[in-house]
CSV table of C-alpha atoms in Angstrom, one decimal:
chain,number,residue,atom,x,y,z
A,19,ALA,CA,-112.0,-120.8,21.9
A,20,GLN,CA,-108.8,-122.6,21.2
A,21,SER,CA,-108.1,-125.7,23.4
A,22,VAL,CA,-106.3,-128.9,23.6
A,23,THR,CA,-107.3,-132.3,24.9
A,24,GLN,CA,-105.0,-134.9,26.2
A,25,LEU,CA,-106.4,-138.4,26.3
A,26,GLY,CA,-105.2,-140.5,29.2
A,27,SER,CA,-104.1,-138.9,32.4
A,28,HIS,CA,-101.7,-141.8,33.0
A,29,VAL,CA,-99.6,-143.8,30.6
A,30,SER,CA,-97.3,-146.6,31.6
A,31,VAL,CA,-94.7,-148.3,29.4
A,32,SER,CA,-91.8,-150.6,29.9
A,33,GLU,CA,-88.3,-149.3,29.3
A,34,GLY,CA,-87.4,-149.6,25.7
A,35,ALA,CA,-91.0,-149.6,24.5
A,36,LEU,CA,-92.7,-147.0,22.3
A,37,VAL,CA,-94.1,-143.9,24.0
A,38,LEU,CA,-97.3,-142.4,22.6
A,39,LEU,CA,-98.9,-139.5,24.3
A,40,ARG,CA,-102.1,-138.1,22.7
A,41,CYS,CA,-103.1,-134.5,22.1
A,42,ASN,CA,-106.0,-133.2,20.0
A,43,TYR,CA,-106.6,-129.5,19.4
A,44,SER,CA,-110.0,-127.9,18.8
A,45,SER,CA,-111.3,-127.7,15.3
A,46,SER,CA,-109.6,-124.5,14.1
A,47,VAL,CA,-105.9,-124.8,13.3
A,48,PRO,CA,-103.9,-123.1,16.0
A,49,PRO,CA,-101.0,-120.9,15.3
A,50,TYR,CA,-98.6,-122.9,17.4
A,51,LEU,CA,-98.6,-126.2,19.3
A,52,PHE,CA,-96.2,-127.3,21.9
A,53,TRP,CA,-95.2,-130.2,24.1
A,54,TYR,CA,-93.7,-129.5,27.5
A,55,VAL,CA,-92.3,-131.8,30.1
A,56,GLN,CA,-92.4,-131.2,33.9
A,57,TYR,CA,-90.4,-133.1,36.4
A,58,PRO,CA,-91.5,-133.2,40.0
A,59,ASN,CA,-91.5,-129.8,41.7
A,60,GLN,CA,-90.0,-128.2,38.7
A,61,GLY,CA,-91.1,-125.7,36.0
A,62,LEU,CA,-91.8,-126.7,32.5
A,63,GLN,CA,-89.2,-127.5,29.8
A,64,LEU,CA,-90.0,-127.2,26.1
A,65,LEU,CA,-89.8,-130.5,24.3
A,66,LEU,CA,-90.8,-129.3,20.8
A,67,LYS,CA,-93.1,-126.9,19.0
A,68,TYR,CA,-95.1,-126.8,15.8
A,69,THR,CA,-95.1,-123.6,13.9
A,70,SER,CA,-96.5,-124.8,10.5
A,71,ALA,CA,-93.0,-125.0,9.0
A,72,ALA,CA,-93.1,-128.9,9.0
A,73,THR,CA,-95.7,-131.3,10.1
A,74,LEU,CA,-93.2,-133.7,11.7
A,75,VAL,CA,-91.4,-131.9,14.5
A,76,LYS,CA,-88.4,-133.3,16.2
A,77,GLY,CA,-87.6,-132.2,19.8
A,78,ILE,CA,-85.2,-132.9,22.5
A,79,ASN,CA,-84.5,-136.2,24.2
A,80,GLY,CA,-85.5,-138.2,21.2
A,81,PHE,CA,-89.2,-137.0,21.2
A,82,GLU,CA,-91.1,-136.1,18.1
A,83,ALA,CA,-94.6,-135.1,17.3
A,84,GLU,CA,-96.6,-135.1,14.1
A,85,PHE,CA,-99.2,-132.5,13.2
A,86,LYS,CA,-102.2,-134.1,11.5
A,87,LYS,CA,-104.8,-131.6,10.4
A,88,SER,CA,-107.2,-134.3,9.2
A,89,GLU,CA,-107.2,-135.8,12.7
A,90,THR,CA,-106.7,-132.5,14.6
A,91,SER,CA,-103.9,-134.2,16.5
A,92,PHE,CA,-100.4,-133.5,17.6
A,93,HIS,CA,-99.4,-136.7,19.3
A,94,LEU,CA,-96.0,-137.1,21.0
A,95,THR,CA,-93.9,-140.1,20.4
A,96,LYS,CA,-90.6,-141.6,21.3
A,97,PRO,CA,-89.4,-144.9,19.8
A,98,SER,CA,-87.8,-146.2,23.0
A,99,ALA,CA,-88.7,-145.1,26.5
A,100,HIS,CA,-86.0,-144.5,29.1
A,101,MET,CA,-86.4,-144.4,32.8
A,102,SER,CA,-85.5,-140.8,32.8
A,103,ASP,CA,-88.6,-140.0,30.7
A,104,ALA,CA,-90.9,-140.5,33.6
A,105,ALA,CA,-92.5,-137.1,34.1
A,106,GLU,CA,-95.7,-135.1,33.4
A,107,TYR,CA,-96.2,-134.1,29.8
A,108,PHE,CA,-98.3,-131.2,28.7
A,109,CYS,CA,-99.6,-130.3,25.3
A,110,ALA,CA,-100.3,-126.6,24.8
A,111,VAL,CA,-101.5,-124.2,22.2
A,112,THR,CA,-101.4,-120.5,21.6
A,113,PRO,CA,-105.0,-119.2,21.2
A,114,SER,CA,-104.2,-116.8,18.4
A,115,TYR,CA,-101.3,-115.1,16.6
A,116,ASN,CA,-99.5,-112.2,18.2
A,117,THR,CA,-99.7,-113.6,21.7
A,118,ASP,CA,-97.5,-115.6,24.0
A,119,LYS,CA,-100.4,-116.9,26.0
A,120,LEU,CA,-100.4,-120.7,26.3
A,121,ILE,CA,-103.5,-122.8,26.9
A,122,PHE,CA,-102.5,-126.1,28.4
A,123,GLY,CA,-104.0,-129.6,28.3
A,124,THR,CA,-104.7,-131.5,31.5
A,125,GLY,CA,-101.4,-133.3,31.3
A,126,THR,CA,-100.3,-137.0,31.0
A,127,ARG,CA,-98.2,-138.6,33.6
A,128,LEU,CA,-95.7,-141.1,32.0
A,129,GLN,CA,-94.5,-144.0,34.1
A,130,VAL,CA,-91.6,-146.1,32.8
A,131,PHE,CA,-91.1,-149.5,34.3
A,132,PRO,CA,-87.8,-151.4,34.1
B,30,GLY,CA,-80.6,-121.3,27.2
B,31,ALA,CA,-82.5,-118.5,28.8
B,32,VAL,CA,-83.1,-118.9,32.5
B,33,VAL,CA,-86.1,-117.8,34.6
B,34,SER,CA,-85.7,-118.0,38.3
B,35,GLN,CA,-88.4,-117.9,41.0
B,36,HIS,CA,-88.0,-117.1,44.6
B,37,PRO,CA,-88.9,-118.6,47.0
B,38,SER,CA,-89.2,-122.1,45.7
B,39,TRP,CA,-91.4,-123.0,48.6
B,40,VAL,CA,-93.1,-121.0,51.4
B,41,ILE,CA,-95.4,-121.8,54.3
B,42,CYS,CA,-97.4,-119.0,55.8
B,43,LYS,CA,-100.3,-118.5,58.2
B,44,SER,CA,-103.8,-117.7,57.0
B,45,GLY,CA,-104.4,-114.0,56.6
B,46,THR,CA,-100.8,-113.1,55.8
B,47,SER,CA,-99.5,-111.9,52.4
B,48,VAL,CA,-96.8,-113.7,50.4
B,49,LYS,CA,-94.7,-112.3,47.6
B,50,ILE,CA,-93.2,-114.5,44.9
B,51,GLU,CA,-90.5,-113.1,42.6
B,52,CYS,CA,-89.9,-114.1,39.0
B,53,ARG,CA,-86.7,-113.0,37.4
B,54,SER,CA,-85.3,-113.4,33.9
B,55,LEU,CA,-81.6,-113.9,34.6
B,56,ASP,CA,-80.0,-113.4,31.2
B,57,PHE,CA,-82.6,-111.7,29.1
B,58,GLN,CA,-85.1,-108.9,29.3
B,59,ALA,CA,-88.8,-109.6,29.3
B,60,THR,CA,-91.4,-107.0,28.8
B,61,THR,CA,-94.1,-109.6,29.3
B,62,MET,CA,-94.3,-112.4,31.9
B,63,PHE,CA,-97.0,-114.8,32.6
B,64,TRP,CA,-98.2,-116.2,35.9
B,65,TYR,CA,-99.7,-119.7,36.1
B,66,ARG,CA,-101.3,-121.6,38.9
B,67,GLN,CA,-101.1,-125.4,39.2
B,68,PHE,CA,-103.2,-127.4,41.6
B,69,PRO,CA,-102.0,-130.9,42.5
B,70,LYS,CA,-102.2,-133.3,39.6
B,71,GLN,CA,-103.8,-130.7,37.4
B,72,SER,CA,-102.8,-128.5,34.5
B,73,LEU,CA,-101.5,-125.0,34.6
B,74,MET,CA,-104.1,-122.3,34.6
B,75,LEU,CA,-103.1,-118.9,33.3
B,76,MET,CA,-103.8,-116.3,36.0
B,77,ALA,CA,-102.5,-113.1,34.4
B,78,THR,CA,-100.2,-111.4,32.0
B,79,SER,CA,-97.6,-109.2,33.6
B,80,ASN,CA,-96.6,-106.2,31.5
B,81,GLU,CA,-93.5,-104.1,32.3
B,82,GLY,CA,-94.4,-100.6,33.4
B,83,SER,CA,-98.2,-101.1,33.2
B,84,LYS,CA,-101.0,-102.9,34.8
B,85,ALA,CA,-101.3,-106.7,34.6
B,86,THR,CA,-104.0,-108.3,32.5
B,87,TYR,CA,-106.0,-110.8,34.5
B,88,GLU,CA,-107.8,-113.8,33.2
B,89,GLN,CA,-111.5,-114.2,33.8
B,90,GLY,CA,-112.2,-115.4,37.4
B,91,VAL,CA,-108.9,-114.3,38.8
B,92,GLU,CA,-109.2,-111.7,41.6
B,93,LYS,CA,-106.8,-108.9,40.8
B,94,ASP,CA,-107.0,-107.5,44.4
B,95,LYS,CA,-106.2,-110.9,45.7
B,96,PHE,CA,-103.2,-111.6,43.4
B,97,LEU,CA,-101.3,-108.4,43.0
B,98,ILE,CA,-98.8,-108.3,40.2
B,99,ASN,CA,-96.0,-105.8,39.7
B,100,HIS,CA,-93.6,-105.7,36.8
B,101,ALA,CA,-91.4,-102.9,37.7
B,102,SER,CA,-88.4,-103.8,35.6
B,103,LEU,CA,-87.6,-105.7,32.5
B,104,THR,CA,-86.2,-108.6,34.5
B,105,LEU,CA,-88.5,-108.8,37.5
B,106,SER,CA,-92.2,-109.5,38.1
B,107,THR,CA,-93.7,-110.2,41.5
B,108,LEU,CA,-96.9,-111.9,42.5
B,109,THR,CA,-98.3,-111.1,45.9
B,110,VAL,CA,-101.0,-113.3,47.3
B,111,THR,CA,-102.8,-111.0,49.8
B,112,SER,CA,-104.6,-112.3,52.9
B,113,ALA,CA,-103.7,-115.8,51.9
B,114,HIS,CA,-106.1,-118.6,52.8
B,115,PRO,CA,-105.7,-122.4,52.6
B,116,GLU,CA,-107.5,-122.5,49.3
B,117,ASP,CA,-104.7,-120.4,47.9
B,118,SER,CA,-102.2,-123.2,48.5
B,119,SER,CA,-100.9,-124.1,45.1
B,120,PHE,CA,-97.8,-124.3,42.8
B,121,TYR,CA,-97.3,-120.9,41.1
B,122,ILE,CA,-95.2,-120.8,38.0
B,123,CYS,CA,-94.1,-117.9,35.9
B,124,SER,CA,-92.9,-117.7,32.3
B,125,ALA,CA,-91.2,-115.2,30.1
B,126,ARG,CA,-90.1,-114.6,26.6
B,127,ASP,CA,-86.9,-112.9,25.6
B,128,SER,CA,-88.1,-109.5,24.3
B,129,GLY,CA,-85.0,-109.3,22.1
B,130,THR,CA,-86.2,-112.2,19.9
B,131,ARG,CA,-87.9,-111.2,16.7
B,132,GLY,CA,-91.5,-112.2,16.1
B,133,LEU,CA,-93.5,-114.5,18.2
B,134,THR,CA,-91.9,-117.9,18.1
B,135,GLY,CA,-93.9,-118.9,21.1
B,136,GLU,CA,-91.0,-120.1,23.0
B,137,LEU,CA,-91.5,-119.3,26.6
B,138,PHE,CA,-89.0,-120.0,29.4
B,139,PHE,CA,-90.5,-121.2,32.7
B,140,GLY,CA,-89.4,-120.7,36.2
B,141,GLU,CA,-89.0,-123.7,38.5
B,142,GLY,CA,-92.2,-122.8,40.4
B,143,SER,CA,-93.0,-121.7,43.9
B,144,ARG,CA,-95.0,-123.9,46.1
B,145,LEU,CA,-97.2,-122.0,48.5
B,146,THR,CA,-98.8,-123.7,51.5
B,147,VAL,CA,-101.2,-121.7,53.7
B,148,LEU,CA,-101.9,-123.1,57.1
């Protein structure tokens, strides 16, 4: 079954530092990969999605993610963290084509220190 | 962008009572909506797929008689937690895709969530 693994439940960075949030998918290439952000007591907001059109995907708020088949990874990065980036980030995958179902990773809480 | 609204955003109820949570797509139609459950500091777990005009499809391990789902119109799905108990306390989130979009781009819009606390 398709799944994603997020390494590191907590990541702390200083404001202005590089943000790297890790996500690995299971061995078979998934149809779609996503990164979502969740602010406290809110629903999820889509940051970006991979649909096989391009391996480097740019999203909102300066985030981007690169699909690397050789590493089965889809890590999320941002060159310079901002205080407002502090939130919970979820990697997700669709288990197959022709479905809107999403399988989520366990999430990574990003803390940004001044 | 498309908006999905949930109501209520938070609810407290006594054990044994039933609670209904609404999920509405405000500016688009959704033949399919999804209900997720999120425990504190954990990920979202898909509970069921709500299909307009037909029965919901439940994920393995989710009690369909406990979590009643009704999708009576293209803009509204409801989740009713029947005979709620403290272990049902959780954050419930719905999502929907604009049925008017072609193909499956996989972009779902999420509601803001409903926090249920059962005393």
